[in-house]
Short mmCIF file of C-alpha atoms in Angstrom, two decimals:
data_model
loop_
_atom_site.label_atom_id
_atom_site.label_comp_id
_atom_site.label_asym_id
_atom_site.label_seq_id
_atom_site.Cartn_x
_atom_site.Cartn_y
_atom_site.Cartn_z
CA UNK A 12 -15.96 0.37 10.39
CA UNK A 13 -17.01 1.85 7.02
CA UNK A 14 -20.09 3.71 6.65
CA UNK A 15 -20.37 1.39 3.68
CA UNK A 16 -20.74 -1.86 5.97
CA UNK A 17 -19.66 -4.34 3.03
CA UNK A 18 -16.48 -5.97 2.91
CA UNK A 19 -13.56 -5.14 0.52
CA UNK A 20 -9.83 -5.56 0.36
CA UNK A 21 -8.19 -2.84 1.18
CA UNK A 22 -4.55 -1.70 0.65
CA UNK A 23 -2.16 -0.22 3.12
CA UNK A 24 0.75 1.78 3.53
CA UNK A 25 2.32 -0.23 5.80
CA UNK A 26 3.00 -3.91 5.97
CA UNK A 27 -0.95 -6.22 7.09
CA UNK A 28 1.98 -8.97 7.92
CA UNK A 29 5.58 -10.38 7.02
CA UNK A 30 7.61 -13.74 6.85
CA UNK A 31 11.52 -13.99 6.70
CA UNK A 32 13.69 -17.00 6.00
CA UNK A 33 17.04 -17.74 6.96
CA UNK A 34 18.58 -20.68 4.90
CA UNK A 35 22.01 -21.96 4.76
CA UNK A 36 24.68 -21.75 1.88
CA UNK A 37 24.43 -24.56 -0.06
CA UNK A 38 27.91 -23.60 -1.18
CA UNK A 39 31.18 -22.60 0.73
CA UNK A 40 29.69 -19.09 1.27
CA UNK A 41 26.62 -16.51 0.31
CA UNK A 42 28.11 -14.33 -2.63
CA UNK A 43 26.26 -10.84 -3.47
CA UNK A 44 25.14 -12.90 -6.44
CA UNK A 45 22.61 -15.51 -4.17
CA UNK A 46 20.83 -12.06 -3.25
CA UNK A 47 19.91 -10.90 -6.77
CA UNK A 48 19.16 -14.66 -7.51
CA UNK A 49 16.81 -15.53 -4.22
CA UNK A 50 14.71 -12.05 -5.01
CA UNK A 51 13.98 -13.01 -8.24
CA UNK A 52 12.94 -16.74 -7.16
CA UNK A 53 11.58 -15.06 -4.54
CA UNK A 54 9.13 -13.04 -6.83
CA UNK A 55 8.30 -16.07 -8.89
CA UNK A 56 6.76 -18.06 -6.53
CA UNK A 57 4.61 -15.22 -5.96
CA UNK A 58 3.86 -15.18 -9.94
CA UNK A 59 3.00 -19.08 -10.21
CA UNK A 60 -0.33 -18.27 -7.83
CA UNK A 61 -0.72 -15.67 -10.40
CA UNK A 62 -0.30 -13.23 -7.88
CA UNK A 63 2.66 -11.55 -8.04
CA UNK A 64 3.09 -9.18 -11.71
CA UNK A 65 5.59 -7.37 -14.06
CA UNK A 66 7.24 -4.13 -13.43
CA UNK A 67 7.47 -2.04 -9.66
CA UNK A 68 10.55 -0.67 -8.09
CA UNK A 69 13.93 -2.74 -7.19
CA UNK A 70 16.46 -0.91 -5.44
CA UNK A 71 20.23 -2.37 -4.38
CA UNK A 72 22.47 -1.15 -1.74
CA UNK A 73 25.68 -2.33 -1.28
CA UNK A 74 28.53 -1.71 1.44
CA UNK A 75 32.09 -1.05 1.61
CA UNK A 76 33.62 -4.62 0.40
CA UNK A 77 36.57 -3.78 3.26
CA UNK A 78 33.89 -3.80 5.71
CA UNK A 79 33.98 -6.91 8.08
CA UNK A 80 30.38 -6.16 7.97
CA UNK A 81 29.93 -6.41 4.42
CA UNK A 82 26.65 -6.55 3.22
CA UNK A 83 24.26 -6.18 0.20
CA UNK A 84 20.23 -5.58 0.18
CA UNK A 85 17.86 -6.04 -2.69
CA UNK A 86 14.23 -4.50 -2.32
CA UNK A 87 11.68 -4.91 -4.89
CA UNK A 88 8.07 -3.63 -4.29
CA UNK A 89 6.15 -6.32 -6.75
CA UNK A 90 2.96 -4.69 -7.98
CA UNK A 91 0.17 -7.80 -7.79
CA UNK A 92 -3.03 -8.76 -8.07
CA UNK A 93 -6.28 -10.66 -5.63
CA UNK A 94 -9.83 -11.81 -6.98
CA UNK A 95 -13.20 -10.65 -6.17
CA UNK A 96 -16.15 -11.50 -6.63
CA UNK A 97 -16.55 -8.58 -9.33
CA UNK A 98 -13.12 -9.26 -10.69
CA UNK A 99 -9.44 -9.14 -10.91
CA UNK A 100 -7.88 -6.44 -9.38
CA UNK A 101 -4.09 -4.50 -9.62
CA UNK A 102 -1.89 -2.70 -6.83
CA UNK A 103 1.21 -1.56 -7.25
CA UNK A 104 2.98 -2.72 -4.26
CA UNK A 105 0.82 -5.61 -3.10
CA UNK A 106 3.89 -6.90 -1.97
CA UNK A 107 7.31 -6.06 -1.12
CA UNK A 108 10.37 -8.95 -1.16
CA UNK A 109 13.84 -8.05 0.63
CA UNK A 110 16.89 -10.17 0.77
CA UNK A 111 19.69 -9.20 2.67
CA UNK A 112 23.76 -10.99 2.29
CA UNK A 113 25.58 -10.38 5.18
CA UNK A 114 29.40 -10.83 5.19
CA UNK A 115 29.21 -14.18 3.01
CA UNK A 116 27.34 -16.23 6.33
CA UNK A 117 24.28 -15.04 6.21
CA UNK A 118 21.24 -14.69 4.03
CA UNK A 119 17.92 -13.03 4.99
CA UNK A 120 15.00 -13.87 2.81
CA UNK A 121 11.45 -11.43 3.63
CA UNK A 122 8.14 -10.46 2.29
CA UNK A 123 5.41 -8.03 3.44
CA UNK A 124 2.21 -7.54 2.08
CA UNK A 125 0.13 -4.49 1.96
CA UNK A 126 -3.59 -6.63 1.46
CA UNK A 127 -5.77 -7.81 3.52
CA UNK A 128 -7.31 -10.38 0.92
CA UNK A 129 -5.50 -13.08 2.41
CA UNK A 130 -7.72 -12.26 5.67
CA UNK A 131 -10.57 -13.84 7.40
CA UNK A 132 -11.53 -10.15 8.18
CA UNK A 133 -10.65 -7.56 6.30
CA UNK A 134 -8.30 -4.35 7.84
CA UNK A 135 -11.54 -2.15 8.89
CA UNK A 136 -13.42 -5.14 11.51
CA UNK A 137 -15.55 -6.26 8.77
CA UNK A 138 -16.22 -10.34 7.82
CA UNK A 139 -14.77 -11.18 4.50
CA UNK A 140 -15.56 -15.18 3.25
CA UNK A 141 -16.05 -14.29 -0.44
CA UNK A 142 -12.71 -12.92 -0.70
CA UNK A 143 -10.97 -14.93 1.70
CA UNK A 144 -12.05 -18.21 0.11
CA UNK A 145 -10.57 -16.82 -3.28
CA UNK A 146 -7.32 -15.89 -2.33
CA UNK A 147 -6.26 -16.76 1.51
CA UNK A 148 -5.27 -20.79 -0.29
CA UNK A 149 -3.62 -18.96 -3.21
CA UNK A 150 -1.11 -16.94 -0.77
CA UNK A 151 -0.57 -20.22 1.32
CA UNK A 152 0.43 -21.79 -1.66
CA UNK A 153 3.10 -19.08 -2.68
CA UNK A 154 4.56 -19.37 1.06
CA UNK A 155 5.46 -23.19 0.61
CA UNK A 156 7.42 -22.66 -2.55
CA UNK A 157 9.30 -19.97 -0.97
CA UNK A 158 9.95 -22.69 1.51
CA UNK A 159 10.06 -25.07 -0.32
CA UNK A 160 12.65 -23.42 -2.59
CA UNK A 161 14.58 -22.20 0.98
CA UNK A 162 14.20 -25.75 3.07
CA UNK A 163 12.41 -24.82 5.82
CA UNK A 164 9.09 -23.25 7.14
CA UNK A 165 9.15 -19.16 7.66
CA UNK A 166 9.66 -16.90 10.78
CA UNK A 167 6.44 -15.24 10.87
CA UNK A 168 6.31 -11.54 11.93
CA UNK A 169 4.81 -10.55 15.07
CA UNK A 170 0.95 -9.98 15.83
CA UNK A 171 0.14 -6.13 14.17
CA UNK A 172 -2.12 -3.45 14.01
CA UNK A 173 -3.79 -4.68 11.22
CA UNK A 174 -2.97 -9.22 11.50
CA UNK A 175 -1.88 -12.04 13.21
CA UNK A 176 0.76 -13.71 10.55
CA UNK A 177 1.30 -17.25 10.60
CA UNK A 178 3.72 -20.01 9.03
CA UNK A 179 0.80 -20.91 6.06
CA UNK A 180 -0.40 -17.39 6.34
CA UNK A 181 -2.76 -15.58 9.09
CA UNK A 182 -4.41 -16.70 12.02
CA UNK A 183 -8.15 -16.40 12.09
CA UNK A 184 -8.99 -14.19 14.37
CA UNK A 185 -12.97 -13.87 14.24
CA UNK A 186 -13.24 -15.82 17.33
CA UNK A 187 -11.38 -13.23 19.47
CA UNK A 188 -11.57 -10.16 17.28
CA UNK A 189 -9.23 -8.16 15.84
CA UNK A 190 -6.59 -6.09 17.54
CA UNK A 191 -8.53 -2.72 16.55
CA UNK A 192 -12.13 -2.34 15.31
CA UNK A 193 -10.98 -0.57 12.00
CA UNK A 194 -7.53 -0.67 12.37
CA UNK A 195 -6.96 0.15 8.69
CA UNK A 196 -9.50 4.31 9.80
CA UNK A 197 -7.50 3.94 12.48
CA UNK A 198 -4.01 4.10 11.19
CA UNK A 199 -4.29 4.21 7.30
CA UNK A 200 -5.88 7.89 7.08
CA UNK A 201 -2.18 9.15 9.10
CA UNK A 202 0.44 6.99 7.46
CA UNK A 203 -0.70 7.79 3.86
CA UNK A 204 -0.95 11.31 5.46
CA UNK A 205 2.66 11.80 6.51
CA UNK A 206 3.48 9.89 2.96
CA UNK A 207 2.10 13.12 1.55
CA UNK A 208 3.35 15.54 3.81
CA UNK A 209 7.06 14.26 3.36
CA UNK A 210 6.80 15.36 -0.27
CA UNK A 211 5.94 18.52 0.88
CA UNK A 212 7.34 22.21 2.61
CA UNK A 213 4.87 22.82 5.27
CA UNK A 214 2.88 25.02 5.22
CA UNK A 215 -0.03 27.42 7.20
CA UNK A 216 -2.40 27.56 4.02
CA UNK A 217 -3.77 24.32 3.90
CA UNK A 218 -7.70 24.06 4.40
CA UNK A 219 -9.22 22.34 6.68
CA UNK A 220 -9.03 18.65 6.45
CA UNK A 221 -11.36 17.27 8.58
CA UNK A 222 -15.29 17.03 6.76
CA UNK A 223 -18.44 16.28 9.08
CA UNK A 224 -20.07 15.48 6.18
CA UNK A 225 -20.74 14.94 2.74
CA UNK A 226 -18.13 15.58 0.13
CA UNK A 227 -18.09 16.59 -3.21
CA UNK A 228 -14.38 14.86 -5.61
CA UNK A 229 -12.90 14.55 -8.52
CA UNK A 230 -10.70 11.70 -9.27
CA UNK A 231 -7.40 12.10 -10.88
CA UNK A 232 -6.25 9.88 -13.53
CA UNK A 233 -2.75 9.46 -15.21
CA UNK A 234 -3.40 7.05 -18.56
CA UNK A 235 -6.45 3.94 -17.21
CA UNK A 236 -5.35 4.29 -13.35
CA UNK A 237 -6.93 6.82 -10.66
CA UNK A 238 -4.13 8.08 -9.10
CA UNK A 239 -6.44 9.92 -5.95
CA UNK A 240 -9.64 12.14 -5.54
CA UNK A 241 -9.24 15.75 -4.69
CA UNK A 242 -12.30 16.91 -2.14
CA UNK A 243 -13.91 19.40 -0.83
CA UNK A 244 -16.83 19.42 1.67
CA UNK A 245 -20.31 20.58 0.65
CA UNK A 246 -20.50 22.94 3.43
CA UNK A 247 -17.71 24.68 2.15
CA UNK A 248 -15.74 24.04 5.07
CA UNK A 249 -12.65 21.58 4.09
CA UNK A 250 -10.79 20.80 1.06
CA UNK A 251 -8.09 18.49 0.52
CA UNK A 252 -6.30 15.03 -1.81
CA UNK A 253 -6.60 11.60 -0.63
CA UNK A 254 -4.14 9.48 -2.83
CA UNK A 255 -5.29 5.43 -3.55
CA UNK A 256 -2.78 3.44 -1.71
CA UNK A 257 -3.32 0.88 -5.18
CA UNK A 258 -1.76 3.35 -7.27
CA UNK A 259 1.66 3.87 -5.45
CA UNK A 260 3.87 5.90 -4.91
CA UNK A 261 2.83 8.13 -8.29
CA UNK A 262 -0.52 8.72 -5.83
CA UNK A 263 1.58 10.77 -3.39
CA UNK A 264 3.67 12.71 -5.87
CA UNK A 265 0.71 13.56 -7.62
CA UNK A 266 -0.93 14.47 -4.35
CA UNK A 267 1.95 17.12 -3.38
CA UNK A 268 0.89 18.89 -6.68
CA UNK A 269 -2.42 19.08 -6.32
CA UNK A 270 -1.80 20.07 -2.51
CA UNK A 271 0.28 22.97 -3.66
CA UNK A 272 -2.47 23.78 -6.09
CA UNK A 273 -5.20 23.77 -3.20
CA UNK A 274 -2.62 26.62 -1.23
CA UNK A 275 -2.31 28.54 -4.10
CA UNK A 276 -6.12 28.66 -3.61
CA UNK A 277 -6.50 29.40 -0.05
CA UNK A 278 -3.47 32.08 -0.87
CA UNK A 279 -5.62 33.63 -3.56
CA UNK A 280 -9.14 33.68 -1.05
CA UNK A 281 -11.24 30.37 -2.62
CA UNK A 282 -13.15 28.99 -0.32
CA UNK A 283 -13.09 25.18 -0.74
CA UNK A 284 -16.04 24.40 -3.17
CA UNK A 285 -14.58 27.68 -5.27
CA UNK A 286 -11.02 25.88 -5.37
CA UNK A 287 -12.25 22.35 -6.37
CA UNK A 288 -14.16 23.84 -9.49
CA UNK A 289 -10.53 25.93 -9.85
CA UNK A 290 -9.28 22.42 -10.20
CA UNK A 291 -11.39 20.96 -12.63
CA UNK A 292 -10.78 23.70 -14.77
CA UNK A 293 -7.22 24.66 -14.54
CA UNK A 294 -4.34 22.68 -16.83
CA UNK A 295 -2.58 20.89 -14.46
CA UNK A 296 1.45 19.96 -14.48
CA UNK A 297 2.77 16.79 -15.68
CA UNK A 298 3.49 14.76 -12.40
CA UNK A 299 -0.45 15.81 -11.34
CA UNK A 300 -1.99 13.51 -13.35
CA UNK A 301 -5.77 15.11 -14.97
CA UNK A 302 -9.15 15.19 -13.76
CA UNK A 303 -11.27 13.01 -15.39
CA UNK A 304 -14.53 13.70 -16.93
CA UNK A 305 -17.78 13.81 -15.45
CA UNK A 306 -17.13 17.00 -12.84
CA UNK A 307 -17.76 16.64 -9.24
CA UNK A 308 -19.54 13.18 -7.69
CA UNK A 309 -20.71 13.21 -4.44
CA UNK A 310 -20.00 11.49 -1.48
CA UNK A 311 -21.90 11.09 2.16
CA UNK A 312 -18.65 11.69 3.92
CA UNK A 313 -14.88 11.76 3.85
CA UNK A 314 -14.67 8.20 5.47
CA UNK A 315 -16.73 6.91 2.45
CA UNK A 316 -14.54 8.96 -0.05
CA UNK A 317 -11.09 7.47 1.61
CA UNK A 318 -12.82 3.54 1.98
CA UNK A 319 -12.90 4.08 -2.27
CA UNK A 320 -9.62 5.41 -2.15
CA UNK A 321 -8.53 2.41 -0.41
CA UNK A 322 -9.97 -0.27 -2.14
CA UNK A 323 -9.71 -0.93 -6.33
#
């Protein structure tokens, strides 16, 4: 359980829920163009209730045409917004849409969400009636729109460590309780560490990554967005970088630059707090973003900072 005790939407690196559809072909067969059209149509159904926003990242994979398993895959990481009593917030990967066409005979459409705004309990195990009331019906409307488009209800994904998907959204688990009291705190920090480590060479020069007491931190920004936070323990025992998940891949790309800088600081003999002060003074490379003005801020714990980084 987070020390803040206040429920608010958390953004995850792995899906909170997923759904799939297998529509029948209206023509004699599915063509590669059906994949692109269906992916676009799914995005539009998410945009109609105000969930998806323009932008994001798209990728296409096509197998060899002479392959009997001829296959095209289109995947779109969709920026999107959710509502909270304090306003409207955005994540650069709120949804992912994937459409596959296999051999002209099978089309599979999939939707993933990386937000817990649609749940009665957030991914830290806290009830969130206001957030749920503002968002769940909009998400259910998007699922209904996709189902109407594809001619039938979705196959809901299996219950995972965060939530239990259903054909209309998510099952209410308040009576039985979630699978984990604090799934986000248990798993997301590890998932984010793996994503950050995948961008870096192995090294023995990292500072200790665990802090038992308060931490000081500075925000890393690009344009009008916060990408993450460089931090050091107040007792000078640890330092690191926490990505802001809602910023998407940019948060991890910038993090790789800051972790590299922290490793250099440790090799030069700086303590964690001295490394934080050095980060504020030193010009950063373009891929790292810039340190926000205002100097270090203190958080009561590393968990509190991670909570902030997982929200808006």
